[in-house]
Amino acid sequence: MSLLLEMFTYPFIVRAFVVGVLVSLCAALLGMLGQMMYSALKGPLGDNMSVFLATFAVCILAELLTRRLRAPATVISFPAVIPLVPGVMLYRTMLRFSEGDYEAGTSALIATIIYAGCMAFAITLAAMLAKNFFPARLREKRTENDK
C-alpha cells in the first residue's frame, strides 16, 4: 500500500491517472449519447442512417475531446461506439446459418455488413474531417507561439 501511495507522489503518475479517469468518463458518456441518438433516430430514419449519424456524432465529439485532453482519438471513439456494434444482428445471422436457413442467413448477413459499413464509413469520415478542419493540438500551438 505504501508503494502505491509513493507512486502518486510523482506528477506524471497523477496526470496519467486523472487523464485515464477523464478519458473513461468521456467514452462512457459519448457511448450513452450515441445509443440515445440511435434509439431516437431509428424510427424516422431506419437502422442504417441512424447508426451512421450516431456514430458520426460520437466520433466528431471524441475528436474534439481528445484535442482538449491530449489523448489519442481512438482511446475515446472506439469504446464510445461499442454500444452501437450489431451484436444481435451477428447472432441472428449465425443462428439462421446453423439452423440451415441459408436464404434468411444470407439476407441477415448482407444487412449486418451494410450496418457495419455505415459505422465504418462514419468513423472514417469523422477522422478525415477532424484531421483537415479542426485545429491542431494545443501543445503544437503553444510551441509555435513560443518561437
mmCIF file of C-alpha atoms in Angstrom, residues 11-76:
data_model
loop_
_atom_site.group_PDB
_atom_site.id
_atom_site.type_symbol
_atom_site.label_atom_id
_atom_site.label_comp_id
_atom_site.label_asym_id
_atom_site.label_seq_id
_atom_site.Cartn_x
_atom_site.Cartn_y
_atom_site.Cartn_z
ATOM 1 C CA PRO A 11 3.364 14.248 -11.050
ATOM 2 C CA PHE A 12 3.294 12.166 -14.220
ATOM 3 C CA ILE A 13 1.571 9.278 -12.411
ATOM 4 C CA VAL A 14 -1.073 11.644 -11.054
ATOM 5 C CA ARG A 15 -1.573 13.157 -14.523
ATOM 6 C CA ALA A 16 -1.860 9.717 -16.112
ATOM 7 C CA PHE A 17 -4.420 8.672 -13.520
ATOM 8 C CA VAL A 18 -6.504 11.835 -13.947
ATOM 9 C CA VAL A 19 -6.419 11.638 -17.742
ATOM 10 C CA GLY A 20 -7.339 7.949 -17.602
ATOM 11 C CA VAL A 21 -10.369 8.680 -15.454
ATOM 12 C CA LEU A 22 -11.424 11.584 -17.686
ATOM 13 C CA VAL A 23 -10.994 9.541 -20.861
ATOM 14 C CA SER A 24 -13.042 6.676 -19.414
ATOM 15 C CA LEU A 25 -15.788 9.044 -18.318
ATOM 16 C CA CYS A 26 -15.879 10.775 -21.710
ATOM 17 C CA ALA A 27 -16.034 7.465 -23.562
ATOM 18 C CA ALA A 28 -18.878 6.240 -21.361
ATOM 19 C CA LEU A 29 -20.879 9.447 -21.771
ATOM 20 C CA LEU A 30 -20.332 9.505 -25.527
ATOM 21 C CA GLY A 31 -21.393 5.864 -25.740
ATOM 22 C CA MET A 32 -24.586 6.716 -23.898
ATOM 23 C CA LEU A 33 -25.179 9.721 -26.168
ATOM 24 C CA GLY A 34 -24.629 7.600 -29.271
ATOM 25 C CA GLN A 35 -27.070 4.942 -28.110
ATOM 26 C CA MET A 36 -29.667 7.598 -27.274
ATOM 27 C CA MET A 37 -29.237 9.209 -30.715
ATOM 28 C CA TYR A 38 -29.523 5.839 -32.417
ATOM 29 C CA SER A 39 -32.686 4.968 -30.493
ATOM 30 C CA ALA A 40 -34.272 8.350 -31.229
ATOM 31 C CA LEU A 41 -33.452 8.291 -34.952
ATOM 32 C CA LYS A 42 -34.145 4.599 -35.604
ATOM 33 C CA GLY A 43 -37.895 5.080 -36.117
ATOM 34 C CA PRO A 44 -37.887 8.001 -38.539
ATOM 35 C CA LEU A 45 -34.671 7.213 -40.454
ATOM 36 C CA GLY A 46 -34.186 3.462 -40.211
ATOM 37 C CA ASP A 47 -31.302 1.394 -38.882
ATOM 38 C CA ASN A 48 -28.531 2.278 -41.310
ATOM 39 C CA MET A 49 -28.937 6.055 -41.426
ATOM 40 C CA SER A 50 -29.457 6.309 -37.664
ATOM 41 C CA VAL A 51 -26.322 4.281 -36.883
ATOM 42 C CA PHE A 52 -24.357 6.379 -39.369
ATOM 43 C CA LEU A 53 -25.449 9.664 -37.775
ATOM 44 C CA ALA A 54 -24.972 8.414 -34.208
ATOM 45 C CA THR A 55 -21.506 7.037 -34.949
ATOM 46 C CA PHE A 56 -20.509 10.190 -36.817
ATOM 47 C CA ALA A 57 -21.658 12.449 -33.962
ATOM 48 C CA VAL A 58 -19.863 10.344 -31.357
ATOM 49 C CA CYS A 59 -16.613 10.308 -33.351
ATOM 50 C CA ILE A 60 -16.666 14.055 -34.048
ATOM 51 C CA LEU A 61 -17.226 14.782 -30.358
ATOM 52 C CA ALA A 62 -14.480 12.306 -29.459
ATOM 53 C CA GLU A 63 -12.081 14.090 -31.812
ATOM 54 C CA LEU A 64 -12.867 17.421 -30.157
ATOM 55 C CA LEU A 65 -12.467 15.987 -26.664
ATOM 56 C CA THR A 66 -9.162 14.324 -27.454
ATOM 57 C CA ARG A 67 -7.685 17.610 -28.531
ATOM 58 C CA ARG A 68 -8.616 19.060 -25.167
ATOM 59 C CA LEU A 69 -7.411 16.030 -23.171
ATOM 60 C CA ARG A 70 -4.318 15.491 -25.335
ATOM 61 C CA ALA A 71 -5.110 11.829 -25.837
ATOM 62 C CA PRO A 72 -5.366 9.704 -28.997
ATOM 63 C CA ALA A 73 -8.793 9.858 -30.629
ATOM 64 C CA THR A 74 -9.184 6.095 -30.770
ATOM 65 C CA VAL A 75 -8.973 5.892 -26.982
ATOM 66 C CA ILE A 76 -12.316 7.674 -26.701
#
